[in-house]
Amino acid sequence: MLGFGVRKRRCKSIARRLTVGVLLTSLMVVLHCLSTPAVQQVNQQKVTVALSCSHHLSQTWVHNLTNYSQSRTSLSGECVPTVDIMFMKTHKTASSTLLNIIFRFGEKHGLKFAFPKGRNDFFYPSPFLCSHVKDYQPGVCFNILCNHMRFNGNEVAKLLPADAAYFTILRDPAELFESSFHYYSRAIPFTWGIHGDGKLAEFLREPMNYYTPGSYNSFYLKNLLFFDFGFDNNLEPNHPLVERGIQTLSQRFQLVLMAEHFEESLILLKDTLCWTMEDMLFFKLNARKDSSVSRLTPELRAKAREWNGADWRLYQHFNATFWAKVEAYGWTRMEQEVKELRRRNAEMAAMCIEGGGAVEAGLIRDTDLLPWQPVGENSILGYNLRKNIDPKYRELCRKMLTPEIQYLSELGVNLWLTRLWGWLKDTIF
């Protein structure tokens, strides 16, 4: 009788969780429908880009230039910082750390951001439209576009000068899949039927037992990079449209960074945009605590890459172009620059971070420094700001440690939908 009672209580507990999950999913769908503008027909014809909205960052910088290659050199022959940029923020690729760098640069120089309305992304997973942008009017031009979106090149081009620099970041699809599986699994209904501790391994053993193309949030677990760039994430890797998509991105993006080689990526970005080493200083944001990371065996890694075959082709292509750029930059020069970046970052960590490193969410004292957490967990690490920081560096320290949601609020973005969802997430789970 005791065994029967235990089973009965377990069944009731599972039923309650499923009921809450179904209600939450329904609520998420309703919120998405209410907040997402009606889908518009995307014009595939050539679009008219806005006139340059670049402006002087100092008296010595010149920006009345007509194309990207010219924007690297001033009339005096000196390198000129690029201020018109499009950063395609991909998921689970260290992109939040890059976003913090961009926020600081744009805020420091008074640049004009194209921000979302009511939330921290451009109505993802809907394809990006100009109407998603706060205060958008036809002909209005922006300097920086950098929040999460599902890329739509024609619409993006309407917001930025023709000479804007486009860059993005990729990650090994096996590692990305592991991270996405952990972070989003409670928001993906078809994963709820996977039981036990080895859920990721069980999924990869026979993915089609669980995966349904087009089901709610399914894109998070198959070719997420390809989906983020606006392509069909269910294409087989040898499909002609995969190669066509890769070539389209090659023509659109001047630089594609690699999360596994983040510091080398920043040095290339610094060189491409003509920014300073100070602009590139960073602390790793949105990192997960070790206990939440599933270690991938060689077999699981191979299966994850095979399952995400389109992403694997995309990654291999741009990994090759990345190392070609490093070679052109110079191996010795790169080594020296990375060493200097690490030295400067170590100095900032000693100056800014209490204890010198990240801590678990429950140990973060200031809620303004508490990062967004996945549904039902507190697995994302954050920082505590040191006391008695030199006043000259205190504001920089605080900004470098500020998570995306809080930084967006400081920049004037109304995040009512994001905060409503956060409240529901934390209340229910």
Tab-separated table of C-alpha atoms in Angstrom:
chain	number	residue	atom	x	y	z
A	1	MET	CA	0.000	0.000	0.000
A	2	LEU	CA	2.881	2.341	0.779
A	3	GLY	CA	4.389	1.756	-2.659
A	4	PHE	CA	1.026	2.451	-4.277
A	5	GLY	CA	0.676	5.673	-2.264
A	6	VAL	CA	4.099	6.879	-3.315
A	7	ARG	CA	3.334	6.170	-6.963
A	8	LYS	CA	0.024	7.964	-6.649
A	9	ARG	CA	1.663	11.075	-5.173
A	10	ARG	CA	4.300	11.014	-7.904
A	11	CYS	CA	1.619	10.776	-10.580
A	12	LYS	CA	-0.213	13.749	-9.050
A	13	SER	CA	3.017	15.734	-8.911
A	14	ILE	CA	3.775	14.991	-12.561
A	15	ALA	CA	0.214	15.877	-13.534
A	16	ARG	CA	0.457	19.210	-11.711
A	17	ARG	CA	3.759	20.045	-13.417
A	18	LEU	CA	2.360	19.119	-16.816
A	19	THR	CA	-0.742	21.239	-16.198
A	20	VAL	CA	1.364	24.224	-15.159
A	21	GLY	CA	3.625	23.651	-18.158
A	22	VAL	CA	0.698	23.553	-20.586
A	23	LEU	CA	-0.832	26.709	-19.073
A	24	LEU	CA	2.512	28.500	-19.162
A	25	THR	CA	3.121	27.500	-22.767
A	26	SER	CA	-0.355	28.723	-23.729
A	27	LEU	CA	0.287	32.010	-21.949
A	28	MET	CA	3.621	32.406	-23.741
A	29	VAL	CA	1.923	31.846	-27.100
A	30	VAL	CA	-0.794	34.411	-26.272
A	31	LEU	CA	1.793	36.992	-25.163
A	32	HIS	CA	3.788	36.374	-28.312
A	33	CYS	CA	0.731	36.826	-30.517
A	34	LEU	CA	-0.342	39.996	-28.705
A	35	SER	CA	3.099	41.570	-28.841
A	36	THR	CA	4.181	40.557	-32.337
A	37	PRO	CA	3.076	42.763	-35.237
A	38	ALA	CA	1.247	41.128	-38.076
A	39	VAL	CA	3.605	39.345	-40.445
A	40	GLN	CA	4.343	41.465	-43.467
A	41	GLN	CA	5.384	40.276	-46.889
A	42	VAL	CA	9.162	40.641	-47.088
A	43	ASN	CA	10.178	42.534	-50.199
A	44	GLN	CA	13.010	40.603	-51.824
A	45	GLN	CA	13.718	43.394	-54.279
A	46	LYS	CA	16.602	45.797	-53.825
A	47	VAL	CA	15.899	48.139	-50.920
A	48	THR	CA	16.833	51.746	-50.394
A	49	VAL	CA	19.247	52.205	-47.508
A	50	ALA	CA	19.191	55.248	-45.290
A	51	LEU	CA	21.700	58.057	-45.643
A	52	SER	CA	24.650	57.832	-43.281
A	53	CYS	CA	23.894	58.992	-39.751
A	54	SER	CA	27.544	58.930	-38.714
A	55	HIS	CA	28.745	61.964	-36.846
A	56	HIS	CA	31.902	63.337	-35.288
A	57	LEU	CA	32.992	61.480	-32.147
A	58	SER	CA	35.740	64.028	-31.721
A	59	GLN	CA	37.037	66.974	-33.667
A	60	THR	CA	39.694	64.834	-35.342
A	61	TRP	CA	37.438	62.057	-36.623
A	62	VAL	CA	35.983	62.392	-40.098
A	63	HIS	CA	32.843	60.527	-41.134
A	64	ASN	CA	31.607	62.109	-44.366
A	65	LEU	CA	32.730	59.006	-46.254
A	66	THR	CA	30.844	56.918	-48.754
A	67	ASN	CA	31.770	53.258	-48.304
A	68	TYR	CA	33.053	50.829	-45.733
A	69	SER	CA	36.597	50.521	-47.066
A	70	GLN	CA	36.979	54.308	-47.017
A	71	SER	CA	35.612	54.535	-43.485
A	72	ARG	CA	38.795	52.918	-42.163
A	73	THR	CA	40.934	55.932	-43.130
A	74	SER	CA	40.541	59.624	-42.364
A	75	LEU	CA	41.617	62.471	-44.614
A	76	SER	CA	44.894	62.579	-42.684
A	77	GLY	CA	45.524	58.926	-43.476
A	78	GLU	CA	44.907	57.759	-39.900
A	79	CYS	CA	42.591	54.902	-38.937
A	80	VAL	CA	39.056	56.110	-38.163
A	81	PRO	CA	36.798	54.197	-35.756
A	82	THR	CA	33.702	52.664	-37.352
A	83	VAL	CA	30.504	53.805	-35.642
A	84	ASP	CA	27.813	52.323	-37.911
A	85	ILE	CA	27.554	48.626	-37.087
A	86	MET	CA	25.218	45.675	-37.288
A	87	PHE	CA	26.006	42.915	-34.793
A	88	MET	CA	23.958	39.802	-35.479
A	89	LYS	CA	23.522	38.465	-31.945
A	90	THR	CA	23.293	34.691	-32.170
A	91	HIS	CA	22.128	32.453	-29.315
A	92	LYS	CA	24.471	30.714	-26.834
A	93	THR	CA	27.668	31.994	-28.483
A	94	ALA	CA	29.138	34.421	-25.901
A	95	SER	CA	27.159	37.109	-27.710
A	96	SER	CA	26.011	38.733	-24.450
A	97	THR	CA	29.633	39.530	-23.608
A	98	LEU	CA	30.043	41.130	-27.039
A	99	LEU	CA	26.800	43.030	-26.562
A	100	ASN	CA	28.173	44.611	-23.400
A	101	ILE	CA	31.223	45.821	-25.351
A	102	ILE	CA	28.946	47.356	-28.000
A	103	PHE	CA	26.638	48.973	-25.424
A	104	ARG	CA	29.615	50.624	-23.729
A	105	PHE	CA	31.083	51.886	-26.991
A	106	GLY	CA	27.770	53.271	-28.235
A	107	GLU	CA	26.903	54.911	-24.922
A	108	LYS	CA	30.382	56.398	-24.538
A	109	HIS	CA	30.179	58.103	-27.939
A	110	GLY	CA	26.499	59.040	-27.903
A	111	LEU	CA	25.564	56.800	-30.834
A	112	LYS	CA	21.991	56.065	-31.855
A	113	PHE	CA	20.831	52.520	-31.099
A	114	ALA	CA	17.962	50.766	-32.851
A	115	PHE	CA	16.266	49.110	-29.870
A	116	PRO	CA	13.245	46.770	-29.624
A	117	LYS	CA	9.854	47.823	-28.295
A	118	GLY	CA	8.763	46.416	-24.928
A	119	ARG	CA	11.260	43.561	-24.812
A	120	ASN	CA	14.932	42.711	-25.190
A	121	ASP	CA	14.707	41.163	-28.671
A	122	PHE	CA	13.133	42.098	-31.987
A	123	PHE	CA	10.079	39.850	-31.558
A	124	TYR	CA	12.164	36.718	-32.037
A	125	PRO	CA	11.499	34.163	-33.552
A	126	SER	CA	9.553	36.242	-36.080
A	127	PRO	CA	11.716	37.501	-38.969
A	128	PHE	CA	13.024	40.994	-38.279
A	129	LEU	CA	10.993	43.955	-39.522
A	130	CYS	CA	11.740	47.658	-39.214
A	131	SER	CA	8.418	48.081	-37.439
A	132	HIS	CA	9.903	46.115	-34.511
A	133	VAL	CA	12.228	49.033	-33.788
A	134	LYS	CA	11.391	51.603	-31.131
A	135	ASP	CA	10.655	55.037	-32.649
A	136	TYR	CA	11.117	53.763	-36.204
A	137	GLN	CA	9.890	55.908	-39.064
A	138	PRO	CA	10.734	55.398	-42.754
A	139	GLY	CA	13.992	57.160	-43.543
A	140	VAL	CA	15.181	57.312	-39.928
A	141	CYS	CA	18.770	56.106	-39.630
A	142	PHE	CA	20.572	54.447	-36.737
A	143	ASN	CA	24.197	53.798	-35.870
A	144	ILE	CA	23.933	50.458	-34.064
A	145	LEU	CA	21.657	47.428	-34.404
A	146	CYS	CA	22.628	44.618	-32.032
A	147	ASN	CA	19.786	42.870	-30.155
A	148	HIS	CA	18.577	39.330	-30.750
A	149	MET	CA	16.616	38.941	-33.968
A	150	ARG	CA	15.876	36.465	-36.721
A	151	PHE	CA	17.962	38.058	-39.430
A	152	ASN	CA	16.268	39.669	-42.412
A	153	GLY	CA	18.902	41.472	-44.456
A	154	ASN	CA	16.556	43.586	-46.563
A	155	GLU	CA	14.825	45.035	-43.517
A	156	VAL	CA	18.085	45.565	-41.630
A	157	ALA	CA	19.531	47.523	-44.557
A	158	LYS	CA	16.718	50.077	-44.303
A	159	LEU	CA	17.930	51.150	-40.861
A	160	LEU	CA	21.673	51.519	-41.355
A	161	PRO	CA	24.022	53.482	-43.597
A	162	ALA	CA	25.257	51.685	-46.686
A	163	ASP	CA	28.775	51.661	-45.234
A	164	ALA	CA	27.781	49.951	-41.962
A	165	ALA	CA	30.015	47.104	-40.791
A	166	TYR	CA	28.271	43.738	-40.323
A	167	PHE	CA	29.703	41.132	-37.978
A	168	THR	CA	28.495	38.136	-35.969
A	169	ILE	CA	29.753	35.236	-33.861
A	170	LEU	CA	29.461	31.438	-34.169
A	171	ARG	CA	30.137	28.499	-31.863
A	172	ASP	CA	30.832	24.811	-32.415
A	173	PRO	CA	27.293	23.430	-32.988
A	174	ALA	CA	27.880	20.536	-30.574
A	175	GLU	CA	28.677	22.890	-27.687
A	176	LEU	CA	25.917	25.266	-28.750
A	177	PHE	CA	23.405	22.407	-28.831
A	178	GLU	CA	24.396	21.293	-25.328
A	179	SER	CA	24.002	24.845	-24.017
A	180	SER	CA	20.690	25.418	-25.787
A	181	PHE	CA	19.314	22.041	-24.648
A	182	HIS	CA	20.015	22.937	-21.044
A	183	TYR	CA	18.873	26.553	-21.200
A	184	TYR	CA	15.627	26.148	-23.162
A	185	SER	CA	14.493	22.584	-22.434
A	186	ARG	CA	11.732	23.637	-20.029
A	187	ALA	CA	10.342	25.962	-22.710
A	188	ILE	CA	10.283	23.223	-25.375
A	189	PRO	CA	7.283	20.928	-24.818
A	190	PHE	CA	8.626	17.941	-26.800
A	191	THR	CA	11.516	17.557	-24.314
A	192	TRP	CA	9.185	17.141	-21.348
A	193	GLY	CA	8.703	13.459	-22.130
A	194	ILE	CA	12.417	12.682	-21.777
A	195	HIS	CA	13.072	11.242	-18.323
A	196	GLY	CA	16.173	10.565	-16.252
A	197	ASP	CA	19.448	12.368	-15.821
A	198	GLY	CA	20.860	11.715	-19.291
A	199	LYS	CA	18.214	13.659	-21.219
A	200	LEU	CA	20.624	15.095	-23.772
A	201	ALA	CA	22.151	11.688	-24.515
A	202	GLU	CA	18.697	10.143	-24.791
A	203	PHE	CA	17.559	12.831	-27.216
A	204	LEU	CA	20.639	12.399	-29.430
A	205	ARG	CA	20.224	8.616	-29.377
A	206	GLU	CA	17.089	8.958	-31.517
A	207	PRO	CA	16.137	12.623	-32.035
A	208	MET	CA	13.146	11.982	-34.270
A	209	ASN	CA	11.457	10.126	-31.424
A	210	TYR	CA	11.043	13.540	-29.811
A	211	TYR	CA	11.585	16.264	-32.389
A	212	THR	CA	8.732	17.572	-34.528
A	213	PRO	CA	9.658	20.190	-37.151
A	214	GLY	CA	7.701	23.386	-36.650
A	215	SER	CA	6.507	22.540	-33.146
A	216	TYR	CA	6.619	25.200	-30.441
A	217	ASN	CA	10.223	26.407	-29.875
A	218	SER	CA	11.628	23.400	-31.748
A	219	PHE	CA	14.174	25.598	-33.553
A	220	TYR	CA	16.178	25.875	-30.316
A	221	LEU	CA	17.265	22.258	-30.714
A	222	LYS	CA	18.111	21.951	-34.407
A	223	ASN	CA	20.431	24.181	-36.451
A	224	LEU	CA	19.778	27.176	-34.203
A	225	LEU	CA	22.456	29.255	-35.949
A	226	PHE	CA	20.927	28.651	-39.364
A	227	PHE	CA	17.527	29.592	-37.948
A	228	ASP	CA	18.882	32.792	-36.357
A	229	PHE	CA	20.211	33.885	-39.754
A	230	GLY	CA	16.730	33.553	-41.231
A	231	PHE	CA	17.101	30.201	-43.006
A	232	ASP	CA	15.174	26.926	-42.792
A	233	ASN	CA	16.695	25.021	-39.858
A	234	ASN	CA	15.289	21.678	-41.048
A	235	LEU	CA	17.341	21.520	-44.248
A	236	GLU	CA	19.704	18.597	-44.660
A	237	PRO	CA	23.360	19.723	-44.737
A	238	ASN	CA	23.822	18.701	-48.397
A	239	HIS	CA	20.780	20.687	-49.576
A	240	PRO	CA	21.737	23.369	-52.150
A	241	LEU	CA	20.020	26.046	-50.063
A	242	VAL	CA	22.497	25.462	-47.238
A	243	GLU	CA	25.470	26.331	-49.439
A	244	ARG	CA	23.548	29.255	-50.902
A	245	GLY	CA	22.817	30.542	-47.411
A	246	ILE	CA	26.476	30.305	-46.420
A	247	GLN	CA	27.515	32.254	-49.499
A	248	THR	CA	24.871	34.899	-48.798
A	249	LEU	CA	26.259	35.400	-45.302
A	250	SER	CA	29.816	35.500	-46.656
A	251	GLN	CA	28.859	38.429	-48.855
A	252	ARG	CA	26.911	40.219	-46.116
A	253	PHE	CA	29.226	39.959	-43.082
A	254	GLN	CA	32.697	41.482	-43.098
A	255	LEU	CA	33.760	39.487	-40.049
A	256	VAL	CA	32.527	36.283	-38.424
A	257	LEU	CA	33.951	35.656	-34.952
A	258	MET	CA	34.488	32.332	-33.159
A	259	ALA	CA	33.322	31.877	-29.558
A	260	GLU	CA	36.017	29.257	-28.901
A	261	HIS	CA	38.660	31.850	-29.751
A	262	PHE	CA	37.006	34.857	-28.198
A	263	GLU	CA	40.103	36.914	-27.474
A	264	GLU	CA	41.533	36.418	-30.955
A	265	SER	CA	38.099	37.378	-32.283
A	266	LEU	CA	38.148	40.632	-30.341
A	267	ILE	CA	41.578	41.521	-31.692
A	268	LEU	CA	40.324	41.006	-35.256
A	269	LEU	CA	37.230	43.056	-34.426
A	270	LYS	CA	39.377	45.838	-32.966
A	271	ASP	CA	41.423	45.903	-36.150
A	272	THR	CA	38.368	45.764	-38.434
A	273	LEU	CA	36.491	48.564	-36.645
A	274	CYS	CA	39.578	50.575	-35.677
A	275	TRP	CA	38.537	50.564	-32.018
A	276	THR	CA	40.932	50.712	-29.067
A	277	MET	CA	42.088	48.013	-26.661
A	278	GLU	CA	40.106	49.778	-23.944
A	279	ASP	CA	36.960	49.318	-26.042
A	280	MET	CA	37.596	45.546	-26.090
A	281	LEU	CA	37.919	44.990	-22.327
A	282	PHE	CA	35.376	42.464	-21.057
A	283	PHE	CA	34.174	40.176	-18.306
A	284	LYS	CA	32.565	36.903	-19.306
A	285	LEU	CA	28.790	37.335	-18.956
A	286	ASN	CA	25.994	34.735	-18.807
A	287	ALA	CA	28.363	31.844	-18.072
A	288	ARG	CA	26.845	28.693	-16.559
A	289	LYS	CA	28.014	27.027	-13.383
A	290	ASP	CA	29.978	23.835	-14.051
A	291	SER	CA	27.436	21.527	-12.446
A	292	SER	CA	24.842	22.468	-15.082
A	293	VAL	CA	27.068	21.587	-18.048
A	294	SER	CA	26.729	18.155	-19.668
A	295	ARG	CA	30.146	16.861	-20.669
A	296	LEU	CA	30.077	15.697	-24.281
A	297	THR	CA	31.813	12.435	-25.060
A	298	PRO	CA	33.388	12.152	-28.539
A	299	GLU	CA	30.389	10.032	-29.555
A	300	LEU	CA	27.830	12.597	-28.315
A	301	ARG	CA	29.794	15.430	-29.909
A	302	ALA	CA	29.710	13.645	-33.265
A	303	LYS	CA	25.974	12.976	-32.930
A	304	ALA	CA	25.280	16.613	-32.018
A	305	ARG	CA	27.185	17.839	-35.069
A	306	GLU	CA	25.398	15.354	-37.301
A	307	TRP	CA	21.987	16.381	-35.912
A	308	ASN	CA	22.905	20.033	-36.488
A	309	GLY	CA	24.434	19.359	-39.889
A	310	ALA	CA	23.595	22.691	-41.518
A	311	ASP	CA	25.120	24.566	-38.576
A	312	TRP	CA	28.208	22.346	-38.758
A	313	ARG	CA	28.734	23.254	-42.420
A	314	LEU	CA	28.222	26.925	-41.595
A	315	TYR	CA	30.708	26.726	-38.737
A	316	GLN	CA	33.357	24.879	-40.749
A	317	HIS	CA	33.177	27.447	-43.544
A	318	PHE	CA	33.600	30.467	-41.288
A	319	ASN	CA	36.121	28.777	-39.044
A	320	ALA	CA	38.346	28.499	-42.135
A	321	THR	CA	37.836	32.171	-43.046
A	322	PHE	CA	38.518	33.168	-39.430
A	323	TRP	CA	41.944	31.515	-39.344
A	324	ALA	CA	42.760	32.947	-42.759
A	325	LYS	CA	42.153	36.406	-41.269
A	326	VAL	CA	44.311	35.572	-38.251
A	327	GLU	CA	47.117	34.498	-40.563
A	328	ALA	CA	46.781	37.697	-42.576
A	329	TYR	CA	46.862	39.683	-39.331
A	330	GLY	CA	50.072	37.934	-38.294
A	331	TRP	CA	50.535	35.126	-35.756
A	332	THR	CA	53.165	36.922	-33.682
A	333	ARG	CA	51.224	40.159	-33.706
A	334	MET	CA	48.059	38.295	-32.688
A	335	GLU	CA	49.846	36.545	-29.836
A	336	GLN	CA	51.149	39.856	-28.516
A	337	GLU	CA	47.769	41.557	-28.748
A	338	VAL	CA	45.951	38.688	-27.014
A	339	LYS	CA	48.543	38.747	-24.245
A	340	GLU	CA	47.969	42.473	-23.778
A	341	LEU	CA	44.181	42.044	-23.762
A	342	ARG	CA	44.462	39.347	-21.082
A	343	ARG	CA	46.748	41.558	-19.004
A	344	ARG	CA	44.325	44.476	-19.184
A	345	ASN	CA	41.336	42.243	-18.385
A	346	ALA	CA	43.163	40.779	-15.368
A	347	GLU	CA	43.841	44.289	-14.100
A	348	MET	CA	40.174	45.202	-14.465
A	349	ALA	CA	39.041	42.006	-12.717
A	350	ALA	CA	41.324	42.708	-9.754
A	351	MET	CA	40.037	46.261	-9.611
A	352	CYS	CA	36.316	45.622	-10.178
A	353	ILE	CA	35.260	42.146	-9.050
A	354	GLU	CA	34.894	41.105	-5.442
A	355	GLY	CA	36.822	37.866	-5.076
A	356	GLY	CA	38.155	38.230	-8.601
A	357	GLY	CA	35.604	35.926	-10.263
A	358	ALA	CA	31.992	34.951	-10.926
A	359	VAL	CA	29.635	33.604	-8.252
A	360	GLU	CA	26.341	31.727	-8.273
A	361	ALA	CA	23.118	33.695	-8.578
A	362	GLY	CA	22.186	33.251	-4.909
A	363	LEU	CA	25.399	34.967	-3.827
A	364	ILE	CA	24.900	38.128	-5.903
A	365	ARG	CA	23.993	40.938	-3.523
A	366	ASP	CA	22.966	43.643	-5.999
A	367	THR	CA	19.912	42.700	-8.079
A	368	ASP	CA	21.079	45.175	-10.731
A	369	LEU	CA	23.937	42.728	-11.393
A	370	LEU	CA	21.810	39.563	-11.300
A	371	PRO	CA	21.649	37.962	-14.771
A	372	TRP	CA	18.478	36.535	-16.312
A	373	GLN	CA	18.005	32.883	-15.347
A	374	PRO	CA	16.521	29.999	-17.380
A	375	VAL	CA	13.086	28.659	-16.456
A	376	GLY	CA	13.136	26.799	-13.148
A	377	GLU	CA	16.865	27.205	-12.477
A	378	ASN	CA	19.535	29.554	-11.179
A	379	SER	CA	22.430	28.254	-13.237
A	380	ILE	CA	23.786	31.505	-14.689
A	381	LEU	CA	26.704	33.072	-12.847
A	382	GLY	CA	27.198	36.754	-12.120
A	383	TYR	CA	29.420	39.108	-10.142
A	384	ASN	CA	29.654	41.279	-7.075
A	385	LEU	CA	31.135	44.727	-7.498
A	386	ARG	CA	34.081	45.466	-5.246
A	387	LYS	CA	33.771	48.190	-2.646
A	388	ASN	CA	36.129	51.137	-2.478
A	389	ILE	CA	36.919	51.159	-6.213
A	390	ASP	CA	38.902	54.132	-7.468
A	391	PRO	CA	36.171	56.652	-8.456
A	392	LYS	CA	37.848	57.052	-11.842
A	393	TYR	CA	37.057	53.414	-12.694
A	394	ARG	CA	33.920	52.701	-10.682
A	395	GLU	CA	31.430	53.492	-13.456
A	396	LEU	CA	33.377	51.469	-16.023
A	397	CYS	CA	33.543	48.535	-13.608
A	398	ARG	CA	29.800	48.659	-13.005
A	399	LYS	CA	28.965	48.823	-16.698
A	400	MET	CA	31.271	45.910	-17.533
A	401	LEU	CA	29.439	43.792	-14.937
A	402	THR	CA	25.900	44.870	-15.851
A	403	PRO	CA	23.775	42.123	-17.512
A	404	GLU	CA	21.922	42.765	-20.761
A	405	ILE	CA	18.423	43.332	-19.341
A	406	GLN	CA	19.565	45.895	-16.780
A	407	TYR	CA	21.842	47.656	-19.282
A	408	LEU	CA	18.981	47.966	-21.769
A	409	SER	CA	16.863	49.585	-19.058
A	410	GLU	CA	19.672	52.046	-18.310
A	411	LEU	CA	19.770	52.915	-22.008
A	412	GLY	CA	16.067	53.801	-21.898
A	413	VAL	CA	14.413	50.643	-23.296
A	414	ASN	CA	10.953	49.846	-21.904
A	415	LEU	CA	11.067	46.093	-21.196
A	416	TRP	CA	7.537	45.555	-19.931
A	417	LEU	CA	7.002	42.291	-21.832
A	418	THR	CA	10.371	40.888	-20.797
A	419	ARG	CA	9.762	41.825	-17.175
A	420	LEU	CA	6.225	40.388	-17.238
A	421	TRP	CA	7.563	37.106	-18.568
A	422	GLY	CA	10.325	37.179	-15.942
A	423	TRP	CA	7.792	37.667	-13.176
A	424	LEU	CA	5.642	34.785	-14.455
A	425	LYS	CA	8.705	32.564	-14.842
A	426	ASP	CA	9.967	33.222	-11.334
A	427	THR	CA	6.513	33.061	-9.733
A	428	ILE	CA	5.376	29.781	-11.295
A	429	PHE	CA	8.673	27.933	-11.171
